[in-house]
Amino acid sequence: MKKKFIWSIIVFVFLIAFYDVMFRTKTVTYVGEDENWLIKINASIVELNSSYRLEVQYKGNEDIELVNFNIHPHYETGLPTLDENGYYLYECKDDCNYHDKDSKLLLFIIWMEKNHSVENMDFIELEKKK
């Protein structure tokens, strides 16, 4: 009788862990800003597939000619597209490199304003929101 009870508990815990890994959606949001930029990352894991959306908003008054950024650690990025609301967007929808373990991430951004020949650089700390 005691062995059956112990095995029942083990199976129950295993089923809960299996459900948590396979069927629950886990999400995380990172946010950061400085005088020039507002950054937001929304990432999620559904089953074993991860995805994320990165929104980058320029807060300055100049027109931007070029923007490129990299997030450390573990987020893959590429060249963002500019949407109609003035946000630079980068999305990874399938089999993305995802990170949610650290409470802070570091974004390195390079941009060039139109009619200026100098590239600007900045580091922005992104904090995990609860």
mmCIF file of C-alpha atoms in Angstrom:
data_model
loop_
_atom_site.group_PDB
_atom_site.id
_atom_site.type_symbol
_atom_site.label_atom_id
_atom_site.label_comp_id
_atom_site.label_asym_id
_atom_site.label_seq_id
_atom_site.Cartn_x
_atom_site.Cartn_y
_atom_site.Cartn_z
ATOM 1 C CA MET A 1 0.000 0.000 0.000
ATOM 2 C CA LYS A 2 2.781 2.401 0.922
ATOM 3 C CA LYS A 3 4.657 1.660 -2.336
ATOM 4 C CA LYS A 4 1.540 2.380 -4.407
ATOM 5 C CA PHE A 5 1.085 5.698 -2.644
ATOM 6 C CA ILE A 6 4.710 6.701 -3.234
ATOM 7 C CA TRP A 7 4.505 5.687 -6.916
ATOM 8 C CA SER A 8 1.270 7.654 -7.275
ATOM 9 C CA ILE A 9 2.974 10.761 -5.914
ATOM 10 C CA ILE A 10 5.967 10.272 -8.238
ATOM 11 C CA VAL A 11 3.688 9.869 -11.283
ATOM 12 C CA PHE A 12 1.661 12.921 -10.242
ATOM 13 C CA VAL A 13 4.780 15.108 -9.899
ATOM 14 C CA PHE A 14 6.085 13.810 -13.234
ATOM 15 C CA LEU A 15 2.780 14.682 -14.971
ATOM 16 C CA ILE A 16 2.822 18.211 -13.538
ATOM 17 C CA ALA A 17 6.435 18.723 -14.650
ATOM 18 C CA PHE A 18 5.622 17.341 -18.115
ATOM 19 C CA TYR A 19 2.652 19.702 -18.437
ATOM 20 C CA ASP A 20 4.779 22.657 -17.345
ATOM 21 C CA VAL A 21 7.451 21.907 -19.952
ATOM 22 C CA MET A 22 5.186 20.988 -22.853
ATOM 23 C CA PHE A 23 2.009 23.038 -22.631
ATOM 24 C CA ARG A 24 2.460 26.169 -20.573
ATOM 25 C CA THR A 25 3.417 29.420 -22.236
ATOM 26 C CA LYS A 26 6.291 31.162 -20.515
ATOM 27 C CA THR A 27 6.770 34.850 -21.238
ATOM 28 C CA VAL A 28 9.301 37.471 -20.284
ATOM 29 C CA THR A 29 9.558 41.209 -20.961
ATOM 30 C CA TYR A 30 12.697 43.339 -20.838
ATOM 31 C CA VAL A 31 12.522 47.150 -20.962
ATOM 32 C CA GLY A 32 15.166 49.874 -21.049
ATOM 33 C CA GLU A 33 15.605 53.469 -22.169
ATOM 34 C CA ASP A 34 17.940 56.416 -22.250
ATOM 35 C CA GLU A 35 17.699 59.926 -23.677
ATOM 36 C CA ASN A 36 17.676 58.635 -27.295
ATOM 37 C CA TRP A 37 16.008 55.212 -27.266
ATOM 38 C CA LEU A 38 13.163 53.204 -25.716
ATOM 39 C CA ILE A 39 13.636 49.423 -25.977
ATOM 40 C CA LYS A 40 11.163 46.611 -25.268
ATOM 41 C CA ILE A 41 11.578 42.851 -25.745
ATOM 42 C CA ASN A 42 8.612 40.485 -25.472
ATOM 43 C CA ALA A 43 9.675 36.852 -25.593
ATOM 44 C CA SER A 44 7.752 33.634 -25.108
ATOM 45 C CA ILE A 45 8.127 29.886 -25.149
ATOM 46 C CA VAL A 46 5.165 27.783 -26.255
ATOM 47 C CA GLU A 47 5.861 24.066 -25.883
ATOM 48 C CA LEU A 48 9.457 23.798 -27.151
ATOM 49 C CA ASN A 49 9.236 26.698 -29.632
ATOM 50 C CA SER A 50 10.474 30.163 -28.701
ATOM 51 C CA SER A 51 9.835 33.547 -30.294
ATOM 52 C CA TYR A 52 10.379 37.190 -29.501
ATOM 53 C CA ARG A 53 9.548 40.690 -30.702
ATOM 54 C CA LEU A 54 11.967 43.551 -30.217
ATOM 55 C CA GLU A 55 10.649 47.136 -30.392
ATOM 56 C CA VAL A 56 13.103 50.016 -30.613
ATOM 57 C CA GLN A 57 11.791 53.594 -30.581
ATOM 58 C CA TYR A 58 13.985 56.594 -31.365
ATOM 59 C CA LYS A 59 13.100 59.512 -29.075
ATOM 60 C CA GLY A 60 15.198 62.149 -30.851
ATOM 61 C CA ASN A 61 14.143 64.705 -33.461
ATOM 62 C CA GLU A 62 16.525 63.747 -36.276
ATOM 63 C CA ASP A 63 15.727 61.339 -39.112
ATOM 64 C CA ILE A 64 17.594 58.059 -38.809
ATOM 65 C CA GLU A 65 19.472 56.709 -41.806
ATOM 66 C CA LEU A 66 20.885 53.521 -40.278
ATOM 67 C CA VAL A 67 20.309 51.555 -37.088
ATOM 68 C CA ASN A 68 21.801 48.269 -35.914
ATOM 69 C CA PHE A 69 21.866 46.667 -32.480
ATOM 70 C CA ASN A 70 22.979 43.596 -30.606
ATOM 71 C CA ILE A 71 21.724 42.232 -27.284
ATOM 72 C CA HIS A 72 23.934 40.393 -24.861
ATOM 73 C CA PRO A 73 23.536 37.651 -23.856
ATOM 74 C CA HIS A 74 21.899 35.229 -26.201
ATOM 75 C CA TYR A 75 19.483 37.181 -28.389
ATOM 76 C CA GLU A 76 19.967 36.969 -32.134
ATOM 77 C CA THR A 77 19.261 40.229 -33.937
ATOM 78 C CA GLY A 78 19.274 41.465 -37.478
ATOM 79 C CA LEU A 79 18.450 44.630 -39.328
ATOM 80 C CA PRO A 80 15.153 45.982 -38.034
ATOM 81 C CA THR A 81 12.338 47.360 -40.163
ATOM 82 C CA LEU A 82 10.688 50.718 -39.530
ATOM 83 C CA ASP A 83 6.920 50.516 -39.013
ATOM 84 C CA GLU A 84 4.324 53.246 -39.555
ATOM 85 C CA ASN A 85 4.443 54.312 -35.887
ATOM 86 C CA GLY A 86 8.174 55.070 -35.902
ATOM 87 C CA TYR A 87 9.273 51.866 -34.163
ATOM 88 C CA TYR A 88 12.128 49.750 -35.421
ATOM 89 C CA LEU A 89 10.924 46.157 -35.169
ATOM 90 C CA TYR A 90 12.719 42.859 -35.242
ATOM 91 C CA GLU A 91 10.794 39.618 -34.849
ATOM 92 C CA CYS A 92 11.876 36.046 -34.627
ATOM 93 C CA LYS A 93 8.859 33.763 -34.809
ATOM 94 C CA ASP A 94 10.207 30.232 -34.939
ATOM 95 C CA ASP A 95 13.146 28.402 -33.384
ATOM 96 C CA CYS A 96 14.647 31.568 -31.918
ATOM 97 C CA ASN A 97 17.462 31.916 -29.484
ATOM 98 C CA TYR A 98 15.659 32.870 -26.279
ATOM 99 C CA HIS A 99 16.959 34.006 -22.918
ATOM 100 C CA ASP A 100 15.095 34.644 -19.674
ATOM 101 C CA LYS A 101 17.512 33.713 -16.894
ATOM 102 C CA ASP A 102 19.154 37.090 -16.214
ATOM 103 C CA SER A 103 17.398 40.006 -14.575
ATOM 104 C CA LYS A 104 19.283 42.396 -16.888
ATOM 105 C CA LEU A 105 20.427 42.380 -20.514
ATOM 106 C CA LEU A 106 22.730 44.806 -22.307
ATOM 107 C CA LEU A 107 21.806 46.319 -25.680
ATOM 108 C CA PHE A 108 24.523 47.815 -27.877
ATOM 109 C CA ILE A 109 23.089 50.134 -30.540
ATOM 110 C CA ILE A 110 24.702 51.994 -33.448
ATOM 111 C CA TRP A 111 22.828 54.583 -35.473
ATOM 112 C CA MET A 112 23.472 57.325 -37.985
ATOM 113 C CA GLU A 113 21.302 60.376 -38.383
ATOM 114 C CA LYS A 114 20.587 61.679 -41.885
ATOM 115 C CA ASN A 115 22.890 64.439 -43.113
ATOM 116 C CA HIS A 116 25.494 63.502 -40.471
ATOM 117 C CA SER A 117 28.599 61.498 -41.256
ATOM 118 C CA VAL A 118 29.249 60.289 -37.701
ATOM 119 C CA GLU A 119 27.877 57.058 -36.278
ATOM 120 C CA ASN A 120 26.474 57.249 -32.748
ATOM 121 C CA MET A 121 26.834 54.386 -30.273
ATOM 122 C CA ASP A 122 25.188 53.624 -26.983
ATOM 123 C CA PHE A 123 24.793 50.878 -24.371
ATOM 124 C CA ILE A 124 21.362 50.495 -22.795
ATOM 125 C CA GLU A 125 20.631 48.228 -19.852
ATOM 126 C CA LEU A 126 17.381 46.278 -20.177
ATOM 127 C CA GLU A 127 15.653 45.106 -16.999
ATOM 128 C CA LYS A 128 13.313 42.151 -16.687
ATOM 129 C CA LYS A 129 9.766 43.155 -15.750
ATOM 130 C CA LYS A 130 7.777 40.940 -13.433
#
